[in-house]
Amino acid sequence: MLFQVYRYFIYWLKSYDRHSLQSPFLFNLYDQCFSSSYSNERIEQLRAELKKNQTDIEIEDLGAGSRVMPSNKRSISSIAYNSLTSSRNSALLKSLIDYFKFEIIVELGTSLGINTAYLAHPSLVKKVFSFEGDKQLIGLAKQNLQELKLIKKVDLIHGNIDLALPDFIDSLNHEIDFGFIDANHTKQASLKYFELLKIKLSSNGIIVLDDINWNKEMREAWDFIRQDKLFTLSIETYQFGILFKRAELAKEHWLLTF
């Protein structure tokens, strides 16, 4: 907790708003994506229902675990409160996908499928490949995406991501436009997933690492990843580290107010 408070203070101290951005690319990006107040009523209504659901399920946690919910037996409500990407952050991801007209999305960490729904919602998205290690969660995510009428745009892939992702990348015969890493919050796993996703990333693609200030390991992972020479622009909010593979941009790093 002290680490997160410290990192938030650094972020608050060093972040810039739209008035400080001189680059047309950055200014327009901030205006269209980071200033958006988009929220999907149907998805958020389902999120609210999940927060009220006291049904207990057994979770097979294949990642770094949870400081909030140390037990494998958890209520759907506690997962909805503590493990889902917030509506504001999900909306930012959706806005980025819309803005760049991306079609092929990969999400590592489906959970209950709420963030998956935001990723699948943009009209030009053809497919979201979403990976989840827990069988119970992937079943619930499928139900939720069916209710939202988005299941046809999503391939839910069950299994240990450490094993499933390399096979997926090897078999993929097209490029990925957008990768979202929200699974196994360790430095080693984050670096591995990043290296795999960038193999098939399109020329103007984006990779987002979630929870970059969750702990020291995740912070170290992000600080290492953002220096990768394949990527030019890197942006961080308190929650996300966002990497842009765009050859026309200079190598820059920004903390943006969000």
Coordinates of C-alpha atoms in Angstrom, one line a residue:
M1 CA 0.0 0.0 0.0
L2 CA 2.8 2.4 0.8
F3 CA 4.4 1.7 -2.5
Q4 CA 1.2 2.5 -4.3
V5 CA 0.8 5.8 -2.4
Y6 CA 4.3 6.7 -3.2
R7 CA 3.8 6.0 -6.9
Y8 CA 0.6 7.9 -7.0
F9 CA 2.4 10.9 -5.6
I10 CA 5.0 10.7 -8.3
Y11 CA 2.3 10.3 -11.0
W12 CA 0.4 13.3 -9.6
L13 CA 3.6 15.4 -9.5
K14 CA 4.8 14.6 -13.0
S15 CA 1.7 14.1 -15.1
Y16 CA 0.7 16.5 -17.9
D17 CA -2.7 17.6 -19.1
R18 CA -3.8 18.5 -22.6
H19 CA -2.6 22.1 -22.3
S20 CA 1.0 21.0 -22.0
L21 CA 0.9 18.9 -25.2
Q22 CA 2.4 20.5 -28.3
S23 CA 2.6 17.4 -30.5
P24 CA -0.6 17.3 -32.8
F25 CA -0.6 13.5 -32.4
L26 CA -0.5 13.6 -28.6
F27 CA -3.0 16.5 -28.4
N28 CA -5.6 14.9 -30.6
L29 CA -5.0 11.5 -28.8
Y30 CA -5.6 13.1 -25.4
D31 CA -8.6 15.0 -26.6
Q32 CA -10.3 12.0 -28.2
C33 CA -9.4 9.2 -25.8
F34 CA -8.2 10.5 -22.4
S35 CA -10.8 13.2 -22.1
S36 CA -13.7 10.9 -23.1
S37 CA -16.4 10.3 -20.5
Y38 CA -17.8 7.3 -22.4
S39 CA -19.7 4.7 -20.4
N40 CA -21.8 1.8 -21.7
E41 CA -25.1 1.6 -19.9
R42 CA -25.8 -2.1 -20.6
I43 CA -22.3 -3.2 -19.5
E44 CA -22.4 -1.1 -16.4
Q45 CA -25.8 -2.4 -15.4
L46 CA -24.4 -5.9 -15.7
R47 CA -21.4 -4.8 -13.6
A48 CA -23.7 -3.5 -10.9
E49 CA -25.6 -6.8 -10.9
L50 CA -22.4 -8.8 -10.5
K51 CA -21.4 -6.6 -7.5
K52 CA -24.6 -7.7 -5.8
N53 CA -24.1 -11.4 -6.6
Q54 CA -23.1 -13.2 -3.3
T55 CA -22.6 -16.6 -5.0
D56 CA -19.3 -18.2 -3.9
I57 CA -17.1 -19.9 -6.5
E58 CA -13.7 -21.7 -6.2
I59 CA -11.0 -19.9 -8.1
E60 CA -7.9 -21.6 -9.4
D61 CA -5.4 -18.7 -9.2
L62 CA -2.6 -19.3 -11.6
G63 CA -1.1 -15.8 -11.2
A64 CA 0.4 -13.7 -8.5
G65 CA -2.7 -14.1 -6.3
S66 CA -4.6 -11.3 -4.6
R67 CA -3.8 -9.3 -1.5
V68 CA -7.5 -8.3 -1.2
M69 CA -8.9 -11.8 -1.6
P70 CA -6.3 -14.4 -0.4
S71 CA -8.7 -17.3 -0.3
N72 CA -9.5 -19.4 -3.4
K73 CA -13.2 -19.3 -2.4
R74 CA -14.6 -16.0 -3.4
S75 CA -18.0 -14.4 -4.1
I76 CA -18.8 -13.1 -7.5
S77 CA -19.4 -9.8 -5.8
S78 CA -15.9 -9.6 -4.3
I79 CA -14.4 -10.4 -7.7
A80 CA -16.5 -7.7 -9.3
Y81 CA -15.5 -5.1 -6.7
N82 CA -11.8 -6.0 -6.5
S83 CA -10.6 -7.6 -9.8
L84 CA -12.4 -5.9 -12.6
T85 CA -10.9 -3.1 -14.7
S86 CA -12.9 0.1 -13.7
S87 CA -15.5 1.5 -16.1
R88 CA -13.3 4.6 -16.7
N89 CA -10.2 2.6 -17.5
S90 CA -12.2 0.1 -19.7
A91 CA -13.7 3.1 -21.5
L92 CA -10.1 4.4 -22.2
L93 CA -9.2 1.1 -23.8
K94 CA -12.4 1.2 -25.9
S95 CA -11.6 4.7 -27.0
L96 CA -8.1 3.8 -28.1
I97 CA -9.5 0.9 -30.2
D98 CA -12.1 3.1 -31.7
Y99 CA -9.7 6.0 -32.4
F100 CA -7.2 3.8 -34.3
K101 CA -9.8 1.7 -35.9
F102 CA -8.3 -1.6 -34.6
E103 CA -9.8 -4.9 -35.6
I104 CA -7.9 -7.7 -33.8
I105 CA -7.6 -7.6 -30.0
V106 CA -5.9 -9.9 -27.5
E107 CA -6.7 -9.7 -23.8
L108 CA -4.8 -11.6 -21.2
G109 CA -7.1 -12.0 -18.1
T110 CA -10.8 -12.3 -19.0
S111 CA -12.1 -12.5 -15.4
L112 CA -15.9 -11.9 -15.6
G113 CA -15.8 -10.5 -19.1
I114 CA -16.7 -6.9 -18.3
N115 CA -13.5 -5.4 -19.7
T116 CA -13.7 -7.9 -22.6
A117 CA -17.1 -6.4 -23.5
Y118 CA -15.6 -3.0 -23.7
L119 CA -12.8 -4.3 -26.0
A120 CA -15.3 -6.0 -28.2
H121 CA -17.8 -3.2 -28.4
P122 CA -16.2 -0.9 -31.1
S123 CA -18.0 -1.5 -34.4
L124 CA -14.8 -2.3 -36.4
V125 CA -13.5 -4.9 -34.0
K126 CA -13.6 -8.3 -35.8
K127 CA -12.3 -10.5 -32.9
V128 CA -11.2 -10.4 -29.3
F129 CA -9.1 -13.3 -28.2
S130 CA -9.4 -13.4 -24.4
F131 CA -7.3 -15.7 -22.2
E132 CA -8.4 -16.9 -18.8
G133 CA -6.8 -19.6 -16.6
D134 CA -9.8 -20.3 -14.4
K135 CA -12.7 -22.5 -15.7
Q136 CA -15.3 -21.0 -13.4
L137 CA -14.5 -17.4 -14.5
I138 CA -14.4 -18.2 -18.2
G139 CA -17.9 -19.9 -17.8
L140 CA -19.3 -16.8 -16.1
A141 CA -17.6 -14.5 -18.7
K142 CA -19.3 -16.5 -21.5
Q143 CA -22.7 -16.0 -19.9
N144 CA -22.1 -12.3 -19.5
L145 CA -20.9 -11.8 -23.1
Q146 CA -23.9 -13.8 -24.3
E147 CA -26.2 -11.5 -22.3
L148 CA -24.5 -8.5 -23.9
K149 CA -24.8 -10.0 -27.3
L150 CA -21.1 -9.8 -27.9
I151 CA -20.1 -13.4 -27.7
K152 CA -19.8 -13.8 -31.5
K153 CA -16.9 -11.3 -31.5
V154 CA -15.0 -13.0 -28.7
D155 CA -12.9 -16.2 -28.6
L156 CA -12.5 -17.3 -25.0
I157 CA -9.4 -19.3 -24.5
H158 CA -9.2 -21.4 -21.3
G159 CA -5.9 -22.6 -19.9
N160 CA -2.7 -21.5 -18.2
I161 CA -1.6 -18.5 -20.2
D162 CA 2.1 -19.4 -19.9
L163 CA 1.3 -22.5 -22.0
A164 CA -1.6 -21.3 -24.1
L165 CA -0.2 -18.0 -25.3
P166 CA 2.9 -19.3 -27.0
D167 CA 0.9 -21.9 -28.9
F168 CA -1.6 -19.2 -29.9
I169 CA 1.1 -16.9 -31.2
D170 CA 2.7 -19.7 -33.2
S171 CA -0.6 -20.6 -34.8
L172 CA -1.8 -17.1 -35.6
N173 CA -1.8 -16.3 -39.3
H174 CA -2.6 -12.6 -39.0
E175 CA -1.4 -9.6 -37.0
I176 CA -2.6 -8.3 -33.6
D177 CA -3.6 -4.6 -33.4
F178 CA -4.1 -4.2 -29.6
G179 CA -2.8 -6.3 -26.7
F180 CA -4.0 -5.9 -23.1
I181 CA -2.0 -7.6 -20.4
D182 CA -3.9 -8.1 -17.1
A183 CA -2.8 -11.5 -15.9
N184 CA -0.2 -13.0 -13.5
H185 CA 1.1 -9.8 -12.0
T186 CA 4.7 -10.7 -11.7
K187 CA 7.7 -9.2 -13.5
Q188 CA 8.7 -12.4 -15.1
A189 CA 5.2 -13.2 -16.5
S190 CA 4.6 -9.6 -17.7
L191 CA 7.9 -9.6 -19.6
K192 CA 7.2 -13.0 -21.2
Y193 CA 3.7 -12.0 -22.3
F194 CA 4.9 -8.7 -23.7
E195 CA 7.7 -10.4 -25.7
L196 CA 5.1 -12.9 -27.2
L197 CA 2.5 -10.3 -28.1
K198 CA 5.0 -8.0 -29.9
I199 CA 5.9 -10.8 -32.3
K200 CA 2.6 -10.5 -34.1
L201 CA 1.8 -6.8 -33.4
S202 CA 0.8 -4.8 -36.4
S203 CA 2.9 -1.8 -37.6
N204 CA 0.8 0.8 -35.8
G205 CA -0.3 -1.5 -32.9
I206 CA -0.6 -0.8 -29.2
I207 CA 0.3 -2.9 -26.1
V208 CA -1.2 -1.9 -22.7
L209 CA 0.2 -3.3 -19.4
D210 CA -2.3 -3.0 -16.6
D211 CA -1.5 -2.3 -12.9
I212 CA 1.9 -0.9 -13.5
N213 CA 2.0 0.5 -9.9
W214 CA 0.5 -2.6 -8.2
N215 CA 3.8 -3.5 -6.7
K216 CA 7.5 -3.0 -7.2
E217 CA 7.8 -6.0 -9.6
M218 CA 5.1 -4.6 -11.9
R219 CA 6.8 -1.2 -11.8
E220 CA 10.1 -2.7 -12.7
A221 CA 8.4 -4.7 -15.6
W222 CA 6.9 -1.5 -17.0
D223 CA 10.1 0.6 -16.7
F224 CA 11.9 -2.2 -18.6
I225 CA 9.2 -2.7 -21.2
R226 CA 8.8 1.0 -22.1
Q227 CA 12.4 1.2 -23.2
D228 CA 12.0 -1.4 -25.9
K229 CA 13.3 0.0 -29.2
L230 CA 10.4 -1.5 -31.3
F231 CA 8.1 1.1 -29.7
T232 CA 8.3 4.9 -30.0
L233 CA 5.8 6.6 -27.8
S234 CA 5.1 5.4 -24.3
I235 CA 2.3 6.8 -22.1
E236 CA 1.4 6.0 -18.5
T237 CA -1.6 6.8 -16.4
Y238 CA -1.5 5.7 -12.8
Q239 CA -3.1 2.4 -13.9
F240 CA -1.8 1.7 -17.4
G241 CA 1.4 1.7 -19.3
I242 CA 0.6 2.2 -23.0
L243 CA 3.1 1.5 -25.8
F244 CA 2.7 2.7 -29.4
K245 CA 4.5 1.0 -32.3
R246 CA 4.5 3.9 -34.7
A247 CA 7.6 4.5 -36.8
E248 CA 6.7 8.2 -37.6
L249 CA 6.8 9.2 -33.9
A250 CA 9.9 10.2 -31.9
K251 CA 10.9 8.1 -28.9
E252 CA 9.1 9.8 -26.0
H253 CA 7.7 9.0 -22.6
W254 CA 4.8 10.9 -21.1
L255 CA 2.8 10.7 -17.9
L256 CA -0.7 12.0 -18.8
T257 CA -3.4 13.2 -16.4
F258 CA -6.4 10.8 -16.4

